[in-house]
XYZ file of N, CA and C in Angstrom:
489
model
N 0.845 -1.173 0.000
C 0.000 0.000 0.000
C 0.890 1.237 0.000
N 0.615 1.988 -0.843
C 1.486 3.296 -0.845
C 0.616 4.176 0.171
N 2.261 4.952 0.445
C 1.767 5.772 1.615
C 0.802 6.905 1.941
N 0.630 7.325 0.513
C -0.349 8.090 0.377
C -1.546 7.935 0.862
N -1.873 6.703 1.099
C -3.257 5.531 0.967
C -3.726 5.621 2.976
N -2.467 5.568 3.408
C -1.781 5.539 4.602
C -2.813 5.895 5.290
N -3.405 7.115 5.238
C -3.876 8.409 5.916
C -5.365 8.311 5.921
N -6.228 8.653 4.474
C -7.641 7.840 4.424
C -7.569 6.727 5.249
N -6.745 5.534 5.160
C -7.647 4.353 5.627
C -7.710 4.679 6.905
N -6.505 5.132 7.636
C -6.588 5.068 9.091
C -7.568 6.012 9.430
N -8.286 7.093 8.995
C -8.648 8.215 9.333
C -10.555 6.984 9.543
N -10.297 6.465 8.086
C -12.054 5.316 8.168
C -12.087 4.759 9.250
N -10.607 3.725 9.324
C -10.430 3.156 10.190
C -11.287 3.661 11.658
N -10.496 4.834 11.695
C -10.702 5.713 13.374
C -12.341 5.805 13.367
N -13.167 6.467 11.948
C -14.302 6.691 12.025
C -15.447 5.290 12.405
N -14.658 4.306 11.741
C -15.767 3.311 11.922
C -15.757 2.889 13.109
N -15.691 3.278 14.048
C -15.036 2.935 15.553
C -16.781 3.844 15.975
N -16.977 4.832 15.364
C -17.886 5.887 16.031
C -18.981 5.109 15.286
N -19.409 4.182 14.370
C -20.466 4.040 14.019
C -21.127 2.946 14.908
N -22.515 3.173 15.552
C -22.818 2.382 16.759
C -23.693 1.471 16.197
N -23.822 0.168 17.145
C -23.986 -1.027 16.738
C -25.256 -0.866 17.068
N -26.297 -1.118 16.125
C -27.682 -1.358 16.235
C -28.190 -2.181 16.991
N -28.653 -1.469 18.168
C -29.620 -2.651 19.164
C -31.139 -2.091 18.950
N -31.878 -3.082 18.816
C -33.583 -3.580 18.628
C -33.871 -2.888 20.394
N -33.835 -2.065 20.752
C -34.932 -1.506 22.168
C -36.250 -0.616 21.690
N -37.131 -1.367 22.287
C -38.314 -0.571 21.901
C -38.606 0.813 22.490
N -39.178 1.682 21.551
C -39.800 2.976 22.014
C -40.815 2.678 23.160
N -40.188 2.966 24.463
C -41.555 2.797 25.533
C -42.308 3.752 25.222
N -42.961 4.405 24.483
C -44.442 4.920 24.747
C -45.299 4.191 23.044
N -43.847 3.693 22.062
C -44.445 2.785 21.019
C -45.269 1.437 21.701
N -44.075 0.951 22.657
C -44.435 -0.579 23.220
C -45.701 -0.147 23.862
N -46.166 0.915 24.580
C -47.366 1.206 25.591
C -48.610 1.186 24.673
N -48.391 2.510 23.384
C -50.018 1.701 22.503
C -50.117 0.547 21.854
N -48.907 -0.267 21.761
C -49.211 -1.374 21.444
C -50.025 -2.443 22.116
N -49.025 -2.675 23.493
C -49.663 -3.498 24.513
C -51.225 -2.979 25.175
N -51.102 -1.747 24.576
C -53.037 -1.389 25.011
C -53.607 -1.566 23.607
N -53.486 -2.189 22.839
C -53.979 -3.062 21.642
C -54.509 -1.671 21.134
N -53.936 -0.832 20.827
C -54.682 0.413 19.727
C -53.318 0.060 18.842
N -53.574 0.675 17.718
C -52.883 1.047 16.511
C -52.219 2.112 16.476
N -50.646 2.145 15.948
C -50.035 3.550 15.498
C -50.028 3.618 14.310
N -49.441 4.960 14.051
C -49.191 5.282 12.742
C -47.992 6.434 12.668
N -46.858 6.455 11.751
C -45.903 7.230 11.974
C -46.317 8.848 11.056
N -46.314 10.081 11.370
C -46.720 11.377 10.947
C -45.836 11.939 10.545
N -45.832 12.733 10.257
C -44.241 13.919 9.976
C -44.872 15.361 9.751
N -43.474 15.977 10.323
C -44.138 17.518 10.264
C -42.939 17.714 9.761
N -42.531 19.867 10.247
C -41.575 20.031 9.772
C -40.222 19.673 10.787
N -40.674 19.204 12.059
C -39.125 18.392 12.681
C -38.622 17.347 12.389
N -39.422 16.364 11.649
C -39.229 14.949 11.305
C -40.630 14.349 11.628
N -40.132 13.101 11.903
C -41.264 11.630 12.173
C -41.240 11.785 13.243
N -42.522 11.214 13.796
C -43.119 10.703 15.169
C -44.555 10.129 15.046
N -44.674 9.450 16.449
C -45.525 8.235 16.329
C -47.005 8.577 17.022
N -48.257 8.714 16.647
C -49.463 8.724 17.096
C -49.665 7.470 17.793
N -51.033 7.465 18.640
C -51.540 5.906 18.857
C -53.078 6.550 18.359
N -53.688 5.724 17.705
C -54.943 6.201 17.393
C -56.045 4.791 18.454
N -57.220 5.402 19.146
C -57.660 5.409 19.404
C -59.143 4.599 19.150
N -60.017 3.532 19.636
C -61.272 3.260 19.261
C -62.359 4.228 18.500
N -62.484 5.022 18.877
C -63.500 6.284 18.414
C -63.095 6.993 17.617
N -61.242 6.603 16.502
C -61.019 7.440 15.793
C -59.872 8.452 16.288
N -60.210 8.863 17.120
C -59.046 10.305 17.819
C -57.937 9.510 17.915
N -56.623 10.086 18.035
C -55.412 10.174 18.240
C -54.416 11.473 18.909
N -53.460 10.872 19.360
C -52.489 11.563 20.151
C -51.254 11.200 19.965
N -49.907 11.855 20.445
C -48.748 11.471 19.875
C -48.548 10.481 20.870
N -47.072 9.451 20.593
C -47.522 8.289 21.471
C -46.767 9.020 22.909
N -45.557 9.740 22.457
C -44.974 9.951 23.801
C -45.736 10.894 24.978
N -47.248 11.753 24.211
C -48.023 12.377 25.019
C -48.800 11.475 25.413
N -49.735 10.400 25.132
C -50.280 9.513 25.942
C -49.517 8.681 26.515
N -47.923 8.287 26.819
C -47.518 7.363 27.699
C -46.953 8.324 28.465
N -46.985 9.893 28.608
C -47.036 10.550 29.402
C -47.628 10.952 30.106
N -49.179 10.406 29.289
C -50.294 11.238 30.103
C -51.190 12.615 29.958
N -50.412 12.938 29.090
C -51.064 14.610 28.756
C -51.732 14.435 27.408
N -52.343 12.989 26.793
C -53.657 13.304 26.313
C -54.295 11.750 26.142
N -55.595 11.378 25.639
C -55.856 10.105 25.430
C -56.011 9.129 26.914
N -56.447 10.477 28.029
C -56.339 10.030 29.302
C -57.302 8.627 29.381
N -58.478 8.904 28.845
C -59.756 7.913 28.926
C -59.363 6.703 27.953
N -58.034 6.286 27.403
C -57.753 5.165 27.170
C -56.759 4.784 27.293
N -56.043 5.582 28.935
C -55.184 4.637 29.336
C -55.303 3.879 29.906
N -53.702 3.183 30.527
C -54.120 1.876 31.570
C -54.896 2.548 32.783
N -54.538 3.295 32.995
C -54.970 3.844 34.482
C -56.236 4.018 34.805
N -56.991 4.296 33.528
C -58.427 4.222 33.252
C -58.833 3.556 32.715
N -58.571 2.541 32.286
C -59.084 1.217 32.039
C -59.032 0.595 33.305
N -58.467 0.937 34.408
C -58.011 -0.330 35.627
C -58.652 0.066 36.823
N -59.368 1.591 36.537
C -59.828 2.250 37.709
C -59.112 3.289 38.176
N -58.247 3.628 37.904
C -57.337 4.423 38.125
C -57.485 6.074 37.885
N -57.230 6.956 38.215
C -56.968 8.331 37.810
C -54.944 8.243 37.098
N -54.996 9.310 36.568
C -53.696 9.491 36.482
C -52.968 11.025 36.089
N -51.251 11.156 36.306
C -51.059 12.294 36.151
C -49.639 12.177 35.786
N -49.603 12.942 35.203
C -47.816 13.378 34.142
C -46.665 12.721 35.481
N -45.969 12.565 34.636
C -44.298 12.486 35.665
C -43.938 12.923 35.554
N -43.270 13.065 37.040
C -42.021 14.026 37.093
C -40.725 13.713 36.628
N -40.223 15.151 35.692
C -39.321 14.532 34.690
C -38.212 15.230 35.542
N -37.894 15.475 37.019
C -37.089 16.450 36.684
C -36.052 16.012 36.935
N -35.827 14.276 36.794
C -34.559 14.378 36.626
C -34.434 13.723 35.418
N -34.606 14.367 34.349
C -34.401 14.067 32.961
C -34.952 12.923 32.607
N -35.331 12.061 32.872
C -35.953 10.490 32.226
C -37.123 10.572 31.813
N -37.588 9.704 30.985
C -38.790 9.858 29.966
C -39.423 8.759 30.865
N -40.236 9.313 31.747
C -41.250 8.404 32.270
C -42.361 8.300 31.990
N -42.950 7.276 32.103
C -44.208 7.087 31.874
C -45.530 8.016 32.787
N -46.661 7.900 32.006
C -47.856 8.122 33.069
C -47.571 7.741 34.647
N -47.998 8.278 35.729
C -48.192 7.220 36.949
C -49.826 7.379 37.134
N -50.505 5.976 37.522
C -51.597 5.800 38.137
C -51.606 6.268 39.611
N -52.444 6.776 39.850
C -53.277 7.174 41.024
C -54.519 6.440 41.365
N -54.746 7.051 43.164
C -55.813 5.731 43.564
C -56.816 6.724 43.699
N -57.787 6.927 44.391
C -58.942 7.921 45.208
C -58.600 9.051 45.737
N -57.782 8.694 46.945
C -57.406 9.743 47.552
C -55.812 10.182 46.912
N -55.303 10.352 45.282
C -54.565 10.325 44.960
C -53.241 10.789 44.841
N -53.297 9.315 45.726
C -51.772 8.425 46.118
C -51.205 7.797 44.926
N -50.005 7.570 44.709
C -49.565 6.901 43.241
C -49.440 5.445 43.548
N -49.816 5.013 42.612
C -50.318 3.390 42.724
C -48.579 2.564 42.046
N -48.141 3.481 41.251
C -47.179 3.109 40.140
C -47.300 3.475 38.475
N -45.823 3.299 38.266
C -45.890 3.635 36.898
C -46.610 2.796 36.074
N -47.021 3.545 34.524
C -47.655 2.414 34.223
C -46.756 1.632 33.079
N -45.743 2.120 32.495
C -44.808 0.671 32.422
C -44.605 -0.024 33.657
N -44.317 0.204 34.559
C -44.082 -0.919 36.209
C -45.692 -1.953 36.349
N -46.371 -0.813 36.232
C -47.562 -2.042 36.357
C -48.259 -2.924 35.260
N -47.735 -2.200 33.804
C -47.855 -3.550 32.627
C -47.431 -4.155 32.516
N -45.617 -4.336 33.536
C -44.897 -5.067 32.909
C -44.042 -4.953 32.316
N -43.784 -3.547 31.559
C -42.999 -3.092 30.273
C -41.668 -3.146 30.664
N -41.573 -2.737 31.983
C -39.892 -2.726 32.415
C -39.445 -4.407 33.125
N -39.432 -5.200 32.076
C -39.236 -6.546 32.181
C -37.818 -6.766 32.633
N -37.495 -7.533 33.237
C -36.230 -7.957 33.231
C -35.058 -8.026 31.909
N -35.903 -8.713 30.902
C -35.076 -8.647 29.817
C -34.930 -7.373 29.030
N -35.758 -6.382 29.045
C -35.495 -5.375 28.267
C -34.657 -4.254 29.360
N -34.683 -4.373 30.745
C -33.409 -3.775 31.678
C -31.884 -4.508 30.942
N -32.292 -6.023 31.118
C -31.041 -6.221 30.591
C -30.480 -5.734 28.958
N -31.757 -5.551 28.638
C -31.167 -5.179 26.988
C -30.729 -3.807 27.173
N -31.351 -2.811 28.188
C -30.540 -1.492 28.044
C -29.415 -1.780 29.088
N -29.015 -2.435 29.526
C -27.698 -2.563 30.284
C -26.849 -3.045 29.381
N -27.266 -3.886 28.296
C -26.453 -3.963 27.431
C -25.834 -2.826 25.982
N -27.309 -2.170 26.254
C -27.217 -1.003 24.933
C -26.169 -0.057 25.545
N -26.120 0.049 26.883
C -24.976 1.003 27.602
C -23.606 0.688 27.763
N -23.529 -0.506 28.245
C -22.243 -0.827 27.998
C -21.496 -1.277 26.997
N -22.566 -1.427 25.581
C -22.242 -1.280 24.506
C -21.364 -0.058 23.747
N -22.486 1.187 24.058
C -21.905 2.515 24.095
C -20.561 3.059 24.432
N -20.715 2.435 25.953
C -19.556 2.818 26.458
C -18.361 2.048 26.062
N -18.398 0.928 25.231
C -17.269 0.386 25.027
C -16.807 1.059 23.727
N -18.011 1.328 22.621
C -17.399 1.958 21.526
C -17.317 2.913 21.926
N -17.271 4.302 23.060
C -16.931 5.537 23.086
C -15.188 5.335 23.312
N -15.253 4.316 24.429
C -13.945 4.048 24.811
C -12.741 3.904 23.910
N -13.531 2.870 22.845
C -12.706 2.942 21.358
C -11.764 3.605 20.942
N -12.965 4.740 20.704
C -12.452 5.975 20.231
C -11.244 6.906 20.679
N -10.922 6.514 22.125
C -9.493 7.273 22.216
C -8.223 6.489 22.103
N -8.662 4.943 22.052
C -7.733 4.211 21.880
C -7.301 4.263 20.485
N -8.326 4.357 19.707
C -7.900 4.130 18.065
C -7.391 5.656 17.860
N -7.362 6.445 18.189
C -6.585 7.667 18.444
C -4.757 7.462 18.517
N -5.042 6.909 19.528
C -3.691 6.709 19.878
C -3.114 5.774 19.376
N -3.684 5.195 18.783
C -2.872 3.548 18.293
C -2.783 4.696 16.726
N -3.620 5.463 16.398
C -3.262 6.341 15.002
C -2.190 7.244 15.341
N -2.041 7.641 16.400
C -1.183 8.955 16.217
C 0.308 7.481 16.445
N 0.697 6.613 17.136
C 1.343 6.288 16.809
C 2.276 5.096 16.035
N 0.974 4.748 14.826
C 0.952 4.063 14.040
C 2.118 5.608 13.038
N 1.540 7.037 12.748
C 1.898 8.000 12.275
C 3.341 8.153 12.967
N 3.508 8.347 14.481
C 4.433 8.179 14.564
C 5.846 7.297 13.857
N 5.503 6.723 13.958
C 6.611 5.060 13.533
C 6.725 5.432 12.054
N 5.606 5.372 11.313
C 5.849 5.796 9.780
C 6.415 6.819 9.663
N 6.303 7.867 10.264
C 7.410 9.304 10.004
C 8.684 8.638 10.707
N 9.086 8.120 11.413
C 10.324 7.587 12.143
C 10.839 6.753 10.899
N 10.096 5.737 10.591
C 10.842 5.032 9.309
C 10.786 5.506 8.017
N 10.208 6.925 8.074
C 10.898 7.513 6.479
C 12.308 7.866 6.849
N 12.400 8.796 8.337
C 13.709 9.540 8.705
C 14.633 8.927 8.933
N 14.275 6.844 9.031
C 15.572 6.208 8.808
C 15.932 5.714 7.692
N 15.129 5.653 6.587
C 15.247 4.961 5.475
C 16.155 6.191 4.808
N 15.620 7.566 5.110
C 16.404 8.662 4.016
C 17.968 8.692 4.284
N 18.338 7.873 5.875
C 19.881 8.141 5.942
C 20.595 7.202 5.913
């Protein structure tokens, strides 16, 4: 390989390090109108795609606002089960679900926790999607360095070959 060549490959090389390995985890508020047996459908505006759940009677809502709670209240779990319900608190950044409420409303639980949705195996699948991540981020400074002194050595063995 001439040396010219040298530089592209390692540079792909380094890049394909950043391209992340496709794991199958479902959209929890996709998996939520599913398992409440309504139908989606994907929309688009001018930000991109996103996912409705449409409804018995026709109406629809986006899915991440009904597995939040802020619309399509009268066909969630929580009201299907007896339940009242009310938004989560996001404030520490996580995309939670609805929580059910009882009468005197007390929170009963989330309602992925009480469908089920946060299964054992799909914890383990995001424990795996993470330490997946983190192994290809890690990559990335190694293949750094194994480039800068792969570059090294090749500039060292031009400066011995020229004398």
């Amino acid at each position: 390989m001439k040396n010219k060549y040298i530089m592209p490959v390692m540079v792909i090389l380094l890049f394909s390090f950043l391209i992340p390995a496709i794991n199958a985890l479902p959209n929890p508020s996709s998996a939520y109108c599913t398992e409440m047996e309504y139908s989606g459908r994907i929309a688009e505006n001018e930000a991109g795609q996103y996912g409705l759940c449409m409804f018995p009677d026709g109406s629809e809502c986006g899915e991440w606002d009904f597995y939040e709670g802020r619309c399509g209240q009268e066909w969630s779990y929580c009201a299907i089960n007896g339940y009242g319900i009310r938004e989560p608190d996001q404030s520490d950044g996580s995309f939670n679900g609805a929580v059910c409420i009882n009468e005197q409303g007390e929170d009963v639980g989330k309602v992925a926790e009480l469908m089920g949705l946060n299964s054992p195996s799909t914890d383990l699948a995001s424990l795996i999607y993470i330490v997946t991540g983190l192994l290809l981020f890690a990559a990335v400074p190694i293949s750094i360095a194994i480039l800068i002194i792969v570059l090294i050595v090749i500039t060292f063995l031009k400066k011995m070959k020229k004398h």
